[in-house]
Short mmCIF file of C-alpha atoms in Angstrom, two decimals:
data_model
loop_
_atom_site.label_atom_id
_atom_site.label_comp_id
_atom_site.label_asym_id
_atom_site.label_seq_id
_atom_site.Cartn_x
_atom_site.Cartn_y
_atom_site.Cartn_z
CA UNK W 1 -22.94 -14.92 -1.18
CA UNK W 2 -19.47 -13.58 -1.95
CA UNK W 3 -16.58 -15.91 -2.69
CA UNK W 4 -12.87 -15.17 -2.73
CA UNK W 5 -12.45 -16.86 -6.09
CA UNK W 6 -14.99 -14.90 -8.06
CA UNK W 7 -14.46 -11.80 -10.21
CA UNK W 8 -14.75 -8.40 -8.59
CA UNK W 9 -15.18 -5.04 -10.26
CA UNK W 10 -14.20 -1.72 -8.72
CA UNK W 11 -14.09 1.67 -10.39
CA UNK W 12 -11.65 1.46 -13.31
CA UNK W 13 -10.44 -1.93 -12.05
CA UNK W 14 -11.43 -5.52 -12.80
CA UNK W 15 -10.06 -8.37 -10.69
CA UNK W 16 -10.31 -12.09 -11.38
CA UNK W 17 -10.77 -12.75 -7.66
CA UNK W 18 -11.09 -10.88 -4.36
CA UNK W 19 -7.60 -11.66 -3.04
CA UNK W 20 -5.04 -8.87 -3.37
CA UNK W 21 -1.31 -8.84 -2.77
CA UNK W 22 -0.77 -6.01 -0.30
CA UNK W 23 2.25 -3.79 -0.91
CA UNK W 24 5.43 -5.50 0.25
CA UNK W 25 8.80 -3.76 0.10
CA UNK W 26 11.45 -5.90 -1.57
CA UNK W 27 14.40 -3.54 -1.07
CA UNK W 28 16.01 -4.53 -4.36
CA UNK W 29 15.81 -1.44 -6.56
CA UNK W 30 18.82 0.54 -7.68
CA UNK W 31 19.46 3.96 -6.04
CA UNK W 32 17.74 5.72 -8.94
CA UNK W 33 14.70 3.45 -8.63
CA UNK W 34 15.61 1.21 -11.54
CA UNK W 35 14.63 -2.45 -11.41
CA UNK W 36 17.06 -5.38 -11.34
CA UNK W 37 16.13 -8.67 -12.97
CA UNK W 38 15.27 -10.24 -9.60
CA UNK W 39 12.38 -7.80 -9.18
CA UNK W 40 10.81 -8.88 -12.45
CA UNK W 41 11.13 -12.52 -11.40
CA UNK W 42 9.43 -11.90 -8.06
CA UNK W 43 6.43 -10.21 -9.65
CA UNK W 44 6.14 -12.78 -12.41
CA UNK W 45 5.98 -15.54 -9.78
CA UNK W 46 3.34 -13.61 -7.84
CA UNK W 47 1.21 -13.04 -10.92
CA UNK W 48 1.43 -16.71 -11.89
CA UNK W 49 0.41 -17.70 -8.36
CA UNK W 50 -3.20 -16.74 -8.91
CA UNK W 51 -3.68 -13.59 -6.85
CA UNK W 52 -6.47 -11.33 -8.13
CA UNK W 53 -4.43 -8.13 -8.14
CA UNK W 54 -1.00 -6.90 -7.11
CA UNK W 55 -0.07 -3.72 -5.28
CA UNK W 56 3.63 -3.05 -5.75
CA UNK W 57 6.08 -2.55 -2.96
CA UNK W 58 6.81 0.94 -1.65
CA UNK W 59 7.45 3.12 -4.71
CA UNK W 60 8.88 6.50 -3.81
CA UNK W 61 7.81 9.60 -5.69
CA UNK W 62 11.16 11.35 -5.09
CA UNK W 63 14.77 10.71 -5.97
CA UNK W 64 15.93 12.48 -2.80
CA UNK W 65 14.10 10.12 -0.46
CA UNK W 66 16.60 8.36 1.77
CA UNK W 67 14.18 6.76 4.21
CA UNK W 68 15.50 3.30 3.46
CA UNK W 69 17.44 1.58 0.69
CA UNK W 70 16.29 -0.36 -2.33
CA UNK W 71 13.10 1.61 -2.93
CA UNK W 72 11.44 1.46 -6.31
CA UNK W 73 10.83 4.98 -7.61
CA UNK W 74 8.65 6.72 -10.17
CA UNK W 75 10.52 10.00 -10.00
CA UNK W 76 11.88 10.25 -13.54
CA UNK W 77 10.35 9.70 -16.98
CA UNK W 78 13.47 7.74 -17.92
CA UNK W 79 12.27 4.96 -15.59
CA UNK W 80 8.94 4.48 -17.36
CA UNK W 81 10.16 1.74 -19.77
CA UNK W 82 11.42 -0.40 -16.88
CA UNK W 83 8.09 -0.14 -15.09
CA UNK W 84 6.18 -0.77 -18.31
CA UNK W 85 8.11 -4.03 -18.61
CA UNK W 86 7.10 -4.90 -15.04
CA UNK W 87 3.44 -4.18 -15.76
CA UNK W 88 3.53 -6.20 -18.98
CA UNK W 89 4.92 -9.22 -17.09
CA UNK W 90 2.10 -9.02 -14.56
CA UNK W 91 -0.59 -8.34 -17.15
CA UNK W 92 0.52 -11.36 -19.15
CA UNK W 93 -0.94 -13.51 -16.36
CA UNK W 94 -4.27 -11.66 -16.44
CA UNK W 95 -3.48 -9.80 -13.23
CA UNK W 96 -4.01 -6.04 -12.80
CA UNK W 97 -1.45 -4.07 -10.82
CA UNK W 98 -1.42 -0.92 -8.71
CA UNK W 99 1.67 1.18 -7.98
CA UNK W 100 1.93 2.13 -4.33
CA UNK W 101 3.02 5.77 -4.41
CA UNK W 102 4.79 6.83 -1.26
CA UNK W 103 7.32 9.11 0.34
CA UNK W 104 9.42 7.92 3.24
CA UNK W 105 10.22 11.42 4.40
CA UNK W 106 10.79 14.88 2.98
CA UNK W 107 14.44 15.89 2.63
CA UNK W 108 15.48 19.51 2.16
CA UNK W 109 18.71 20.25 0.29
CA UNK W 110 21.24 21.99 2.53
CA UNK W 111 24.40 22.73 0.59
CA UNK W 112 25.57 19.43 -0.85
CA UNK W 113 23.61 17.40 1.72
CA UNK W 114 19.97 16.71 2.54
CA UNK W 115 18.21 17.17 5.87
CA UNK W 116 14.99 15.37 6.85
CA UNK W 117 12.26 17.88 7.62
CA UNK W 118 9.12 17.16 9.61
CA UNK W 119 5.70 18.52 8.53
CA UNK W 120 5.79 21.30 11.15
CA UNK W 121 8.91 22.82 9.61
CA UNK W 122 7.99 22.59 5.93
CA UNK W 123 7.13 25.69 3.96
CA UNK W 124 3.92 25.79 1.94
CA UNK W 125 6.12 25.78 -1.17
CA UNK W 126 7.68 22.52 0.00
CA UNK W 127 4.23 21.02 0.59
CA UNK W 128 3.28 21.98 -2.95
CA UNK W 129 6.48 20.35 -4.19
CA UNK W 130 5.56 17.08 -2.50
CA UNK W 131 2.07 17.23 -4.00
CA UNK W 132 3.59 17.70 -7.45
CA UNK W 133 5.91 14.75 -6.89
CA UNK W 134 2.96 12.46 -6.15
CA UNK W 135 0.96 13.75 -9.13
CA UNK W 136 3.91 13.41 -11.49
CA UNK W 137 4.58 9.87 -10.22
CA UNK W 138 0.94 8.97 -10.93
CA UNK W 139 1.35 10.30 -14.47
CA UNK W 140 4.36 8.04 -14.92
CA UNK W 141 2.46 5.09 -13.45
CA UNK W 142 -0.30 5.65 -15.99
CA UNK W 143 2.25 5.93 -18.81
CA UNK W 144 3.79 2.63 -17.67
CA UNK W 145 0.39 0.93 -17.89
CA UNK W 146 -0.45 0.51 -14.20
CA UNK W 147 -4.16 -0.03 -13.59
CA UNK W 148 -4.14 2.11 -10.49
CA UNK W 149 -2.12 3.92 -7.85
CA UNK W 150 -2.23 3.67 -4.08
CA UNK W 151 -1.53 6.65 -1.84
CA UNK W 152 0.45 5.34 1.13
CA UNK W 153 -0.99 7.11 4.19
CA UNK W 154 0.02 4.42 6.67
CA UNK W 155 2.91 3.07 8.74
CA UNK W 156 4.15 6.55 9.70
CA UNK W 157 5.73 7.27 6.35
CA UNK W 158 5.47 10.89 5.20
CA UNK W 159 1.75 11.22 4.43
CA UNK W 160 0.87 9.15 7.50
CA UNK W 161 2.94 11.48 9.66
CA UNK W 162 1.48 14.55 8.00
CA UNK W 163 -2.12 13.57 8.79
CA UNK W 164 -1.28 12.46 12.35
CA UNK W 165 -1.96 14.88 15.21
CA UNK W 166 0.98 13.30 17.02
CA UNK W 167 3.34 14.76 14.41
CA UNK W 168 1.58 17.63 12.64
CA UNK W 169 1.23 20.69 14.88
CA UNK W 170 1.00 23.28 12.11
CA UNK W 171 -1.21 26.32 12.65
CA UNK W 172 -1.98 27.13 9.01
CA UNK W 173 -4.38 25.57 6.52
CA UNK W 174 -2.38 22.31 6.64
CA UNK W 175 -2.63 21.80 10.38
CA UNK W 176 -5.04 21.71 13.28
CA UNK W 177 -8.28 19.99 12.28
CA UNK W 178 -8.48 16.57 10.66
CA UNK W 179 -9.67 18.26 7.47
CA UNK W 180 -6.67 20.60 7.41
CA UNK W 181 -4.16 17.83 8.06
CA UNK W 182 -5.80 15.77 5.31
CA UNK W 183 -5.70 18.68 2.86
CA UNK W 184 -2.37 17.60 1.36
CA UNK W 185 -3.80 14.15 0.51
CA UNK W 186 -6.99 15.59 -0.95
CA UNK W 187 -5.00 17.99 -3.14
CA UNK W 188 -2.84 15.10 -4.35
CA UNK W 189 -5.97 13.05 -5.04
CA UNK W 190 -7.56 15.86 -7.03
CA UNK W 191 -4.39 16.40 -9.00
CA UNK W 192 -4.09 12.73 -9.92
CA UNK W 193 -7.74 12.52 -10.89
CA UNK W 194 -7.30 15.51 -13.21
CA UNK W 195 -4.41 14.01 -15.17
CA UNK W 196 -5.22 10.29 -14.92
CA UNK W 197 -9.02 9.90 -14.82
CA UNK W 198 -8.92 6.27 -15.96
CA UNK W 199 -6.73 4.86 -13.18
CA UNK W 200 -8.08 3.38 -9.97
CA UNK W 201 -6.99 5.50 -7.00
CA UNK W 202 -6.86 3.75 -3.67
CA UNK W 203 -5.35 4.66 -0.32
CA UNK W 204 -3.73 2.69 2.47
CA UNK W 205 -4.58 4.11 5.88
CA UNK W 206 -3.82 3.45 9.51
CA UNK W 207 -6.84 2.25 11.44
CA UNK W 208 -4.89 3.71 14.37
CA UNK W 209 -1.43 5.18 14.83
CA UNK W 210 -1.11 3.20 18.07
CA UNK W 211 0.87 6.21 19.26
CA UNK W 212 0.11 8.65 22.07
CA UNK W 213 -1.69 11.63 20.59
CA UNK W 214 -1.97 10.01 17.15
CA UNK W 215 -4.90 8.97 15.01
CA UNK W 216 -7.34 6.72 16.81
CA UNK W 217 -10.18 4.75 15.22
CA UNK W 218 -12.61 7.65 15.38
CA UNK W 219 -10.32 10.14 13.69
CA UNK W 220 -9.20 7.59 11.13
CA UNK W 221 -12.86 7.10 10.27
CA UNK W 222 -13.19 10.87 9.81
CA UNK W 223 -10.13 10.90 7.57
CA UNK W 224 -11.56 8.08 5.44
CA UNK W 225 -14.85 9.94 5.07
CA UNK W 226 -12.90 12.95 3.79
CA UNK W 227 -11.09 10.73 1.30
CA UNK W 228 -14.43 9.35 0.13
CA UNK W 229 -15.83 12.84 -0.37
CA UNK W 230 -12.62 13.69 -2.23
CA UNK W 231 -13.23 10.92 -4.74
CA UNK W 232 -11.07 8.01 -3.58
CA UNK W 233 -12.03 4.74 -5.31
CA UNK W 234 -11.21 2.31 -2.49
CA UNK W 235 -9.50 2.20 0.92
CA UNK W 236 -7.15 -0.46 2.28
CA UNK W 237 -7.10 -0.68 6.08
CA UNK W 238 -3.83 -1.29 7.89
CA UNK W 239 -2.28 0.20 11.02
CA UNK W 240 0.92 1.49 12.54
CA UNK W 241 3.16 -1.30 13.77
CA UNK W 242 2.05 -3.91 11.28
CA UNK W 243 2.79 -7.61 10.93
CA UNK W 244 1.73 -9.06 14.24
CA UNK W 245 3.66 -12.23 15.03
CA UNK W 246 2.21 -15.57 16.05
CA UNK W 247 -0.78 -15.53 13.68
CA UNK W 248 -2.47 -18.90 13.24
CA UNK W 249 -5.34 -19.95 10.99
CA UNK W 250 -8.72 -19.92 12.76
CA UNK W 251 -7.13 -18.58 15.96
CA UNK W 252 -6.24 -14.89 15.68
CA UNK W 253 -6.66 -13.82 12.08
CA UNK W 254 -7.70 -10.35 10.93
CA UNK W 255 -6.33 -7.98 13.54
CA UNK W 256 -7.51 -4.86 11.65
CA UNK W 257 -10.92 -6.37 10.92
CA UNK W 258 -12.99 -4.56 13.61
CA UNK W 259 -12.13 -1.12 12.25
CA UNK W 260 -12.37 -2.22 8.61
CA UNK W 261 -15.87 -3.60 9.19
CA UNK W 262 -16.90 -0.35 10.87
CA UNK W 263 -15.44 1.67 8.00
CA UNK W 264 -17.22 -0.42 5.37
CA UNK W 265 -20.53 0.47 7.03
CA UNK W 266 -19.70 4.17 7.03
CA UNK W 267 -18.42 4.83 3.49
CA UNK W 268 -19.75 4.02 0.04
CA UNK W 269 -16.43 2.94 -1.52
CA UNK W 270 -14.99 -0.60 -1.41
CA UNK W 271 -12.95 -1.41 1.67
CA UNK W 272 -9.95 -3.77 1.55
CA UNK W 273 -8.55 -5.23 4.75
CA UNK W 274 -5.07 -6.60 5.42
CA UNK W 275 -3.66 -8.07 8.59
CA UNK W 276 -3.04 -11.71 9.38
CA UNK W 277 -5.38 -13.70 7.15
CA UNK W 278 -4.38 -17.32 6.73
CA UNK W 279 -7.47 -19.42 5.86
CA UNK W 280 -9.92 -19.27 2.96
CA UNK W 281 -13.01 -19.87 5.10
CA UNK W 282 -12.00 -17.05 7.45
CA UNK W 283 -11.62 -14.66 4.54
CA UNK W 284 -14.95 -15.63 3.01
CA UNK W 285 -16.65 -15.23 6.39
CA UNK W 286 -15.33 -11.66 6.46
CA UNK W 287 -16.73 -10.98 3.00
CA UNK W 288 -20.14 -12.30 3.92
CA UNK W 289 -20.50 -11.05 7.49
CA UNK W 290 -19.36 -7.49 6.72
CA UNK W 291 -19.48 -5.06 3.81
CA UNK W 292 -15.75 -5.50 3.15
CA UNK W 293 -15.13 -6.26 -0.53
CA UNK W 294 -11.54 -7.50 -0.78
CA UNK W 295 -8.91 -9.22 1.36
CA UNK W 296 -5.23 -8.37 1.01
CA UNK W 297 -2.28 -10.43 2.22
CA UNK W 298 1.47 -9.97 2.32
CA UNK W 299 3.60 -12.40 4.36
CA UNK W 300 1.70 -15.52 3.18
CA UNK W 301 2.68 -14.67 -0.40
CA UNK W 302 6.33 -14.32 0.58
CA UNK W 303 6.07 -17.84 1.95
CA UNK W 304 3.94 -19.22 -0.90
CA UNK W 305 3.49 -17.06 -4.00
CA UNK W 306 1.15 -19.76 -5.35
CA UNK W 307 -1.06 -19.81 -2.23
CA UNK W 308 -4.13 -18.53 -4.15
CA UNK W 309 -3.94 -21.42 -6.61
CA UNK W 310 -3.44 -23.88 -3.77
CA UNK W 311 -6.48 -22.52 -1.93
CA UNK W 312 -8.58 -22.57 -5.07
CA UNK W 313 -7.69 -26.22 -5.62
CA UNK W 314 -8.20 -27.15 -1.95
CA UNK W 315 -10.54 -24.84 0.01
CA UNK W 316 -9.31 -26.36 3.28
CA UNK W 317 -5.72 -25.32 2.59
CA UNK W 318 -4.26 -22.69 4.93
CA UNK W 319 -1.18 -20.55 4.67
CA UNK W 320 2.07 -22.14 5.77
CA UNK W 321 3.35 -18.77 6.98
CA UNK W 322 4.19 -19.01 10.70
CA UNK W 323 4.34 -15.21 11.18
CA UNK W 324 7.91 -15.31 12.46
CA UNK W 325 8.62 -11.94 10.77
CA UNK W 326 12.15 -13.01 9.92
CA UNK W 327 11.39 -12.08 6.31
CA UNK W 328 11.86 -8.42 7.31
CA UNK W 329 15.49 -8.98 8.23
CA UNK W 330 16.30 -11.29 5.32
CA UNK W 331 17.80 -10.38 1.99
CA UNK W 332 15.11 -9.01 -0.35
CA UNK W 333 12.53 -9.76 2.37
CA UNK W 334 12.31 -13.39 1.39
CA UNK W 335 10.67 -16.06 3.52
CA UNK W 336 13.36 -17.87 5.47
CA UNK W 337 11.39 -21.12 5.79
CA UNK W 338 10.22 -21.30 2.19
CA UNK W 339 13.12 -23.47 1.05
CA UNK W 340 12.09 -26.10 3.62
CA UNK W 341 8.48 -26.31 2.39
CA UNK W 342 7.38 -28.99 -0.03
#
């Protein structure tokens, strides 16, 4: 019988428990991707709170990625010392950490400006450039001491859009079939594996794009099978249009669970599921009634970074997060009710 608060071992990754902090964008980084002191404090608090592993917030692989502000970046070797300091702070608490490697969008230089370019209009040379950016960022993550990297193929950021039939209408080897649209991810995966064989490589995927003509559950399953054949070490299940409001413990937890459970039956790599978990007994029921290996959470840790320790001390404890989603419009994505909690 699996328990949340027991060690778990994945390829190249050892966790002290089965609860993972899902990537959560803080929006605090400097334009070059450098880290202010507040970022270090946030991650130190998370690591001290007892979570089994931490996936960083959105970490862009490119300097010329203007998708939104405050993104961490691993686009320059000069940034490695700052990220090594971050990793050391987290490791000090016995907590492994994974860098979420992502690209908001691809921007082509046009004179002294940049223009966002969709997958259909990219040249093969530009696709190769993006692949190199991800591989180079993984090299930097390894140099900084990260235990793993996560390829962000969800939430309609660049890779998610590239693999989606709603966006990608290319007619070459990078378009058409699911396999062709996934080719860019598989080439990135192979490139990372070649230069960083000792890091855990995971992927965050949409269970569905929830968009007309986009990935549905069946095609997402096909994509995940391709990732498994390509050597991915684990898969985290999410979906487009995340963070459902009004989640309550024992009422409507686990909104991506049906697909994640189906996926765990179909692939032979560990599956992680995020999406509205609030109670320890709910999470442990998932672990024992499906083949899912790990649970990841985001908003509850904004509300209570020490929630894992509280749950470990009192198994009946539930998250105090009320799923209001006001954290997304607050400074640094902080919980707006946290100051009122005792």
